Amino acid sequence: MRVTVILPSLNPDQRLVQTVQGLLGEGFERIVVVDDGSDQAHQEPFAQIAGLPGCVLLRHGKNLGKGRALKTGFNYFLCHPEQDVGVVTADGDGQHHPADVARCARELEAFPDSVVLGCRDFSGPDVPARSRAGNRTACAMFRLAAGLKISDTQTGLRAFSRRAVWELLDVEGERFEYETLMLLELPGRGIPFREVPIRTIYLDENSSSHFRPVADSLRILRLLLRFVAASLASFGVDIAAFWLLNLVLGDMELSRRVLLATVGARLLSSLFNYAVNHKVVFARKKGVKGSLWRYYLLCVVQTALSYGGVYLLSLALGGRGEVLCKIAVDLALFFLSFQIQREWVFREEKP
């Protein structure tokens, strides 16, 4: 098995030892366990693991979060290059069967440029309600904000190529939000992902999970919303400029007034939007060749669609309600434009 296992752990019980033994039995030769600041009452499992062949124990002096524990394991992997094609991350509380971990690792070996997600089936009767609801909400947000169709956004069983580890190590986030942000980064960094079905295992109603449904969901939601905040601000600039120009050109014939107001508003908002997206939203893509001409090609097409939609909709309403029509049309175009900017305009070329 040419894949290193990384197991972040906080206050584990004997199931961590059983998981490691099971992984060794599946043929893994390098297992990195990260103690994320566990208390003294839970040190015995780590002591047992330290004596097992191929196991490395890394420690945090205090609890820093799962995201930081994963980064510690990633950094160790990059600093100790073997012949491994990448790493597979898993939970050590028994919720990831060693055979499923091995299955994801083999999938990575077969597709070494990908990220492999071990995805559970949430339709079963044994799935806790909070897990089912949390996954459905997260999947909907992913589709809306990033255009990613992922069936299990909360899975901790993931396999990463060496390049993906290098690319994703500097993604922000110290706790559970890091796992979410890694997925959001995949399209923009040109990293493909694959899904592998795995067992759905919940022990004691998932009581061993350190995921906090309210606090961590709010943290993830805040970070997701930050992706679209810049585009919403540009949308506000566009609407305000359209309203002002439409007011100034009030005596002009409807089609010309809508056309001039749309073009003028889009020119102002596009300058603002490009600067913010280039420097803030897609800051990692600084210096992407051709992003300016791609952005304005998109802008021209979007402006034409906006004009046509607003004109036809306002015409159907008897020549009234241009601003409301503008809001309705551009809301639909907003989500489409955001996806195109992520996937094409500001996308880094694959090294």
Short mmCIF file of C-alpha atoms in Angstrom, two decimals:
data_model
loop_
_atom_site.label_atom_id
_atom_site.label_comp_id
_atom_site.label_asym_id
_atom_site.label_seq_id
_atom_site.Cartn_x
_atom_site.Cartn_y
_atom_site.Cartn_z
CA MET A 1 0.00 0.00 0.00
CA ARG A 2 1.74 3.17 -1.22
CA VAL A 3 -0.47 5.51 0.80
CA THR A 4 0.18 7.00 4.26
CA VAL A 5 -2.70 7.06 6.76
CA ILE A 6 -3.31 10.17 8.90
CA LEU A 7 -5.50 9.78 11.99
CA PRO A 8 -6.33 12.95 13.97
CA SER A 9 -7.51 12.04 17.46
CA LEU A 10 -8.84 13.80 20.55
CA ASN A 11 -9.39 11.93 23.82
CA PRO A 12 -9.60 8.47 22.18
CA ASP A 13 -10.56 5.13 23.68
CA GLN A 14 -9.49 1.61 22.79
CA ARG A 15 -11.22 1.89 19.42
CA LEU A 16 -8.29 3.97 18.16
CA VAL A 17 -5.91 1.08 18.85
CA GLN A 18 -8.29 -1.34 17.15
CA THR A 19 -8.50 0.96 14.12
CA VAL A 20 -4.71 1.16 13.81
CA GLN A 21 -4.36 -2.61 14.15
CA GLY A 22 -7.01 -3.07 11.48
CA LEU A 23 -5.17 -0.69 9.15
CA LEU A 24 -1.92 -2.59 9.64
CA GLY A 25 -3.81 -5.73 8.79
CA GLU A 26 -4.97 -4.13 5.53
CA GLY A 27 -1.37 -3.63 4.45
CA PHE A 28 -0.68 -0.01 5.41
CA GLU A 29 2.97 0.48 6.34
CA ARG A 30 2.93 4.12 7.45
CA ILE A 31 0.33 5.44 9.89
CA VAL A 32 0.58 8.95 11.38
CA VAL A 33 -1.54 9.54 14.50
CA VAL A 34 -1.96 13.15 15.64
CA ASP A 35 -2.85 13.66 19.30
CA ASP A 36 -4.74 16.95 19.23
CA GLY A 37 -4.17 17.91 22.86
CA SER A 38 -5.85 14.94 24.58
CA ASP A 39 -6.02 15.00 28.37
CA GLN A 40 -4.03 12.72 30.65
CA ALA A 41 -6.92 10.33 31.15
CA HIS A 42 -6.77 9.32 27.48
CA GLN A 43 -3.06 8.74 26.95
CA GLU A 44 -3.03 4.94 27.17
CA PRO A 45 -4.21 4.37 23.56
CA PHE A 46 -1.41 6.60 22.29
CA ALA A 47 1.17 4.69 24.35
CA GLN A 48 0.01 1.42 22.77
CA ILE A 49 0.10 2.87 19.27
CA ALA A 50 3.61 4.25 19.68
CA GLY A 51 4.91 0.71 20.01
CA LEU A 52 3.28 -0.63 16.84
CA PRO A 53 5.37 -1.03 13.66
CA GLY A 54 5.10 1.73 11.06
CA CYS A 55 3.25 4.08 13.44
CA VAL A 56 4.31 7.66 14.12
CA LEU A 57 2.78 9.69 16.96
CA LEU A 58 2.65 13.49 16.68
CA ARG A 59 1.35 15.64 19.53
CA HIS A 60 -0.25 19.02 20.07
CA GLY A 61 0.36 20.53 23.49
CA LYS A 62 -3.24 21.78 23.54
CA ASN A 63 -6.35 21.19 21.48
CA LEU A 64 -5.98 23.17 18.24
CA GLY A 65 -8.78 21.62 16.20
CA LYS A 66 -9.16 18.89 13.61
CA GLY A 67 -8.07 21.18 10.80
CA ARG A 68 -4.77 21.92 12.51
CA ALA A 69 -4.28 18.22 13.30
CA LEU A 70 -4.75 17.35 9.63
CA LYS A 71 -2.29 20.06 8.62
CA THR A 72 0.24 18.68 11.10
CA GLY A 73 -0.11 15.26 9.48
CA PHE A 74 0.08 16.72 5.96
CA ASN A 75 3.21 18.66 6.81
CA TYR A 76 4.87 15.55 8.27
CA PHE A 77 4.04 13.64 5.09
CA LEU A 78 5.63 16.30 2.89
CA CYS A 79 8.72 16.50 5.11
CA HIS A 80 9.27 12.73 5.03
CA PRO A 81 9.00 11.80 1.37
CA GLU A 82 8.63 8.10 0.74
CA GLN A 83 7.40 6.40 -2.40
CA ASP A 84 3.79 6.97 -1.35
CA VAL A 85 1.49 8.58 -3.89
CA GLY A 86 -0.44 10.42 -1.19
CA VAL A 87 -2.31 10.17 2.10
CA VAL A 88 -5.67 8.97 3.32
CA THR A 89 -7.32 10.65 6.31
CA ALA A 90 -9.70 8.76 8.57
CA ASP A 91 -11.29 8.89 12.01
CA GLY A 92 -9.94 6.66 14.74
CA ASP A 93 -13.21 6.16 16.61
CA GLY A 94 -14.33 3.09 14.69
CA GLN A 95 -16.63 4.87 12.25
CA HIS A 96 -14.36 4.16 9.30
CA HIS A 97 -13.84 0.48 8.64
CA PRO A 98 -10.19 -0.36 7.80
CA ALA A 99 -11.34 -2.11 4.62
CA ASP A 100 -13.02 1.12 3.46
CA VAL A 101 -9.87 3.09 4.21
CA ALA A 102 -7.93 0.60 2.09
CA ARG A 103 -10.52 0.88 -0.67
CA CYS A 104 -10.08 4.66 -0.85
CA ALA A 105 -6.29 4.22 -0.82
CA ARG A 106 -6.43 1.78 -3.73
CA GLU A 107 -8.66 4.19 -5.64
CA LEU A 108 -6.02 6.90 -5.11
CA GLU A 109 -3.32 4.55 -6.37
CA ALA A 110 -5.40 3.95 -9.49
CA PHE A 111 -6.09 7.69 -9.98
CA PRO A 112 -3.07 9.39 -8.36
CA ASP A 113 -4.01 12.94 -9.43
CA SER A 114 -7.39 12.90 -7.70
CA VAL A 115 -8.96 13.42 -4.30
CA VAL A 116 -11.02 10.40 -3.28
CA LEU A 117 -14.03 10.85 -0.99
CA GLY A 118 -15.43 7.93 0.98
CA CYS A 119 -19.15 8.66 0.88
CA ARG A 120 -21.82 7.22 3.16
CA ASP A 121 -25.48 6.49 2.47
CA PHE A 122 -27.59 8.81 4.64
CA SER A 123 -30.93 7.25 3.75
CA GLY A 124 -30.69 4.37 6.22
CA PRO A 125 -32.75 4.22 9.43
CA ASP A 126 -29.65 4.00 11.63
CA VAL A 127 -28.32 7.42 10.60
CA PRO A 128 -28.72 9.98 13.44
CA ALA A 129 -31.11 12.79 12.59
CA ARG A 130 -28.52 15.53 13.15
CA SER A 131 -26.11 13.85 10.74
CA ARG A 132 -28.76 13.38 8.06
CA ALA A 133 -29.97 16.98 8.36
CA GLY A 134 -26.45 18.38 8.51
CA ASN A 135 -25.37 16.55 5.38
CA ARG A 136 -28.44 17.58 3.40
CA THR A 137 -27.93 21.23 4.37
CA ALA A 138 -24.24 21.14 3.54
CA CYS A 139 -24.86 19.46 0.18
CA ALA A 140 -27.38 22.14 -0.74
CA MET A 141 -24.96 24.92 0.20
CA PHE A 142 -22.20 23.30 -1.82
CA ARG A 143 -24.41 23.09 -4.90
CA LEU A 144 -25.53 26.69 -4.46
CA ALA A 145 -22.24 28.36 -3.59
CA ALA A 146 -19.69 26.27 -5.45
CA GLY A 147 -21.52 24.11 -7.98
CA LEU A 148 -20.09 20.97 -6.41
CA LYS A 149 -22.27 17.86 -6.42
CA ILE A 150 -20.90 15.92 -3.46
CA SER A 151 -23.04 13.28 -1.78
CA ASP A 152 -21.22 13.33 1.59
CA THR A 153 -19.68 16.70 2.43
CA GLN A 154 -18.93 15.74 6.04
CA THR A 155 -16.94 12.58 5.39
CA GLY A 156 -13.60 12.40 7.14
CA LEU A 157 -12.45 9.49 4.99
CA ARG A 158 -10.58 11.15 2.14
CA ALA A 159 -7.53 10.27 0.07
CA PHE A 160 -5.29 13.03 -1.27
CA SER A 161 -2.61 12.92 -3.92
CA ARG A 162 0.79 14.39 -3.05
CA ARG A 163 0.01 17.40 -5.20
CA ALA A 164 -3.37 17.87 -3.47
CA VAL A 165 -1.69 17.75 -0.05
CA TRP A 166 0.75 20.43 -1.17
CA GLU A 167 -2.02 22.59 -2.67
CA LEU A 168 -4.45 22.30 0.24
CA LEU A 169 -2.04 22.62 3.14
CA ASP A 170 -2.25 26.42 3.09
CA VAL A 171 -6.06 26.58 2.95
CA GLU A 172 -7.35 28.53 5.93
CA GLY A 173 -9.25 26.91 8.79
CA GLU A 174 -8.18 25.26 12.01
CA ARG A 175 -11.21 23.22 13.00
CA PHE A 176 -13.97 21.40 11.14
CA GLU A 177 -14.36 24.21 8.61
CA TYR A 178 -10.97 23.25 7.13
CA GLU A 179 -12.47 20.06 5.72
CA THR A 180 -15.23 22.10 4.09
CA LEU A 181 -12.88 24.70 2.64
CA MET A 182 -10.64 22.01 1.17
CA LEU A 183 -13.56 20.75 -0.88
CA LEU A 184 -14.48 24.26 -2.00
CA GLU A 185 -10.92 24.76 -3.22
CA LEU A 186 -10.87 21.70 -5.49
CA PRO A 187 -12.45 23.25 -8.63
CA GLY A 188 -10.37 26.43 -8.52
CA ARG A 189 -7.13 24.51 -8.11
CA GLY A 190 -7.94 22.09 -10.90
CA ILE A 191 -8.03 19.02 -8.63
CA PRO A 192 -10.56 16.37 -9.70
CA PHE A 193 -12.40 14.30 -7.11
CA ARG A 194 -13.93 10.84 -7.10
CA GLU A 195 -16.47 9.25 -4.78
CA VAL A 196 -16.23 5.75 -3.34
CA PRO A 197 -19.19 4.25 -1.41
CA ILE A 198 -18.32 3.16 2.13
CA ARG A 199 -20.10 1.65 5.10
CA THR A 200 -22.33 3.93 7.15
CA ILE A 201 -21.25 3.31 10.75
CA TYR A 202 -22.57 5.28 13.71
CA LEU A 203 -21.62 4.14 17.18
CA ASP A 204 -23.69 5.24 20.20
CA GLU A 205 -25.60 7.80 18.10
CA ASN A 206 -22.28 9.26 16.94
CA SER A 207 -21.43 10.31 20.49
CA SER A 208 -17.68 10.12 19.85
CA SER A 209 -17.85 12.87 17.23
CA HIS A 210 -16.44 16.24 18.27
CA PHE A 211 -18.46 18.03 15.60
CA ARG A 212 -20.65 20.70 17.20
CA PRO A 213 -23.79 20.93 15.06
CA VAL A 214 -24.68 24.56 15.80
CA ALA A 215 -21.30 26.23 16.35
CA ASP A 216 -19.46 24.42 13.58
CA SER A 217 -22.31 24.72 11.09
CA LEU A 218 -22.42 28.47 11.69
CA ARG A 219 -18.66 28.64 11.23
CA ILE A 220 -18.90 26.75 7.94
CA LEU A 221 -21.85 28.86 6.78
CA ARG A 222 -19.94 32.07 7.54
CA LEU A 223 -17.02 30.90 5.45
CA LEU A 224 -19.26 29.78 2.62
CA LEU A 225 -21.01 33.13 2.55
CA ARG A 226 -17.69 34.92 2.32
CA PHE A 227 -17.22 33.34 -1.09
CA VAL A 228 -20.27 35.14 -2.45
CA ALA A 229 -20.03 38.36 -0.42
CA ALA A 230 -17.90 40.14 -3.02
CA SER A 231 -20.30 39.25 -5.82
CA LEU A 232 -23.26 40.40 -3.73
CA ALA A 233 -21.50 43.73 -3.11
CA SER A 234 -20.95 44.09 -6.86
CA PHE A 235 -24.59 43.19 -7.41
CA GLY A 236 -25.53 46.07 -5.07
CA VAL A 237 -23.29 48.48 -6.98
CA ASP A 238 -24.88 47.34 -10.25
CA ILE A 239 -28.45 47.77 -9.00
CA ALA A 240 -27.70 51.21 -7.51
CA ALA A 241 -26.03 52.40 -10.69
CA PHE A 242 -28.88 51.02 -12.82
CA TRP A 243 -31.46 52.78 -10.65
CA LEU A 244 -29.60 56.10 -10.89
CA LEU A 245 -29.06 55.88 -14.64
CA ASN A 246 -32.64 54.76 -15.22
CA LEU A 247 -33.79 57.78 -13.23
CA VAL A 248 -31.58 60.19 -15.14
CA LEU A 249 -32.71 58.76 -18.51
CA GLY A 250 -36.38 58.66 -17.48
CA ASP A 251 -37.75 60.44 -20.58
CA MET A 252 -35.98 58.13 -23.03
CA GLU A 253 -37.75 55.35 -24.94
CA LEU A 254 -37.92 52.12 -22.91
CA SER A 255 -35.56 49.90 -24.94
CA ARG A 256 -32.83 52.56 -25.20
CA ARG A 257 -33.20 53.56 -21.55
CA VAL A 258 -32.87 49.96 -20.33
CA LEU A 259 -29.93 49.32 -22.68
CA LEU A 260 -27.93 52.42 -21.64
CA ALA A 261 -28.69 51.95 -17.95
CA THR A 262 -27.71 48.27 -18.10
CA VAL A 263 -24.45 48.90 -19.97
CA GLY A 264 -23.45 51.84 -17.77
CA ALA A 265 -24.26 50.02 -14.54
CA ARG A 266 -22.45 46.88 -15.66
CA LEU A 267 -19.34 48.88 -16.63
CA LEU A 268 -19.09 50.38 -13.14
CA SER A 269 -19.92 47.20 -11.26
CA SER A 270 -17.61 45.09 -13.42
CA LEU A 271 -14.59 47.24 -12.58
CA PHE A 272 -15.42 46.87 -8.91
CA ASN A 273 -16.16 43.16 -9.19
CA TYR A 274 -13.02 42.27 -11.12
CA ALA A 275 -10.79 44.10 -8.64
CA VAL A 276 -12.41 42.43 -5.61
CA ASN A 277 -12.51 38.96 -7.14
CA HIS A 278 -8.93 39.18 -8.35
CA LYS A 279 -7.51 40.47 -5.06
CA VAL A 280 -9.83 38.95 -2.44
CA VAL A 281 -12.12 36.12 -3.52
CA PHE A 282 -9.61 34.45 -5.85
CA ALA A 283 -6.47 35.86 -4.25
CA ARG A 284 -4.65 32.55 -4.69
CA LYS A 285 -4.94 33.07 -8.44
CA LYS A 286 -3.01 36.31 -8.51
CA GLY A 287 -1.44 36.76 -11.90
CA VAL A 288 -3.59 34.18 -13.73
CA LYS A 289 -2.92 34.75 -17.42
CA GLY A 290 -5.87 35.91 -19.46
CA SER A 291 -8.18 36.48 -16.53
CA LEU A 292 -8.98 40.07 -17.59
CA TRP A 293 -10.13 39.27 -21.13
CA ARG A 294 -12.02 36.20 -19.92
CA TYR A 295 -13.74 38.27 -17.27
CA TYR A 296 -14.87 40.93 -19.74
CA LEU A 297 -15.98 38.38 -22.29
CA LEU A 298 -18.19 36.94 -19.56
CA CYS A 299 -19.26 40.47 -18.67
CA VAL A 300 -20.37 41.21 -22.24
CA VAL A 301 -22.40 38.00 -22.47
CA GLN A 302 -23.93 38.55 -19.05
CA THR A 303 -24.80 42.16 -19.92
CA ALA A 304 -26.56 41.05 -23.09
CA LEU A 305 -28.53 38.44 -21.18
CA SER A 306 -29.37 40.97 -18.48
CA TYR A 307 -30.58 43.52 -21.02
CA GLY A 308 -32.68 41.01 -22.92
CA GLY A 309 -34.19 39.57 -19.78
CA VAL A 310 -35.01 42.94 -18.19
CA TYR A 311 -36.46 44.35 -21.41
CA LEU A 312 -38.68 41.37 -22.13
CA LEU A 313 -39.84 41.06 -18.53
CA SER A 314 -40.61 44.77 -18.15
CA LEU A 315 -42.33 44.77 -21.54
CA ALA A 316 -44.55 41.95 -20.34
CA LEU A 317 -45.42 44.11 -17.31
CA GLY A 318 -46.50 47.00 -19.50
CA GLY A 319 -43.25 48.94 -19.42
CA ARG A 320 -43.10 49.21 -15.64
CA GLY A 321 -41.03 47.80 -12.79
CA GLU A 322 -37.63 47.89 -14.51
CA VAL A 323 -35.69 47.83 -11.25
CA LEU A 324 -37.60 44.82 -9.89
CA CYS A 325 -37.14 43.05 -13.21
CA LYS A 326 -33.42 43.83 -13.04
CA ILE A 327 -33.17 42.28 -9.57
CA ALA A 328 -34.99 39.11 -10.63
CA VAL A 329 -32.96 38.58 -13.82
CA ASP A 330 -29.58 39.37 -12.28
CA LEU A 331 -30.16 37.13 -9.28
CA ALA A 332 -30.44 34.20 -11.67
CA LEU A 333 -27.38 35.32 -13.63
CA PHE A 334 -25.41 35.88 -10.43
CA PHE A 335 -25.12 32.21 -9.53
CA LEU A 336 -24.22 31.25 -13.08
CA SER A 337 -21.57 33.98 -13.29
CA PHE A 338 -20.04 32.99 -9.98
CA GLN A 339 -19.55 29.42 -11.16
CA ILE A 340 -18.00 30.51 -14.45
CA GLN A 341 -15.57 32.80 -12.65
CA ARG A 342 -14.47 30.00 -10.34
CA GLU A 343 -14.22 27.39 -13.06
CA TRP A 344 -12.85 29.44 -15.97
CA VAL A 345 -12.05 33.13 -15.46
CA PHE A 346 -9.77 32.85 -12.42
CA ARG A 347 -8.86 29.20 -12.66
CA GLU A 348 -5.19 28.36 -12.26
CA GLU A 349 -3.61 26.26 -14.93
CA LYS A 350 -2.76 22.80 -13.67
CA PRO A 351 1.01 22.56 -13.05
#
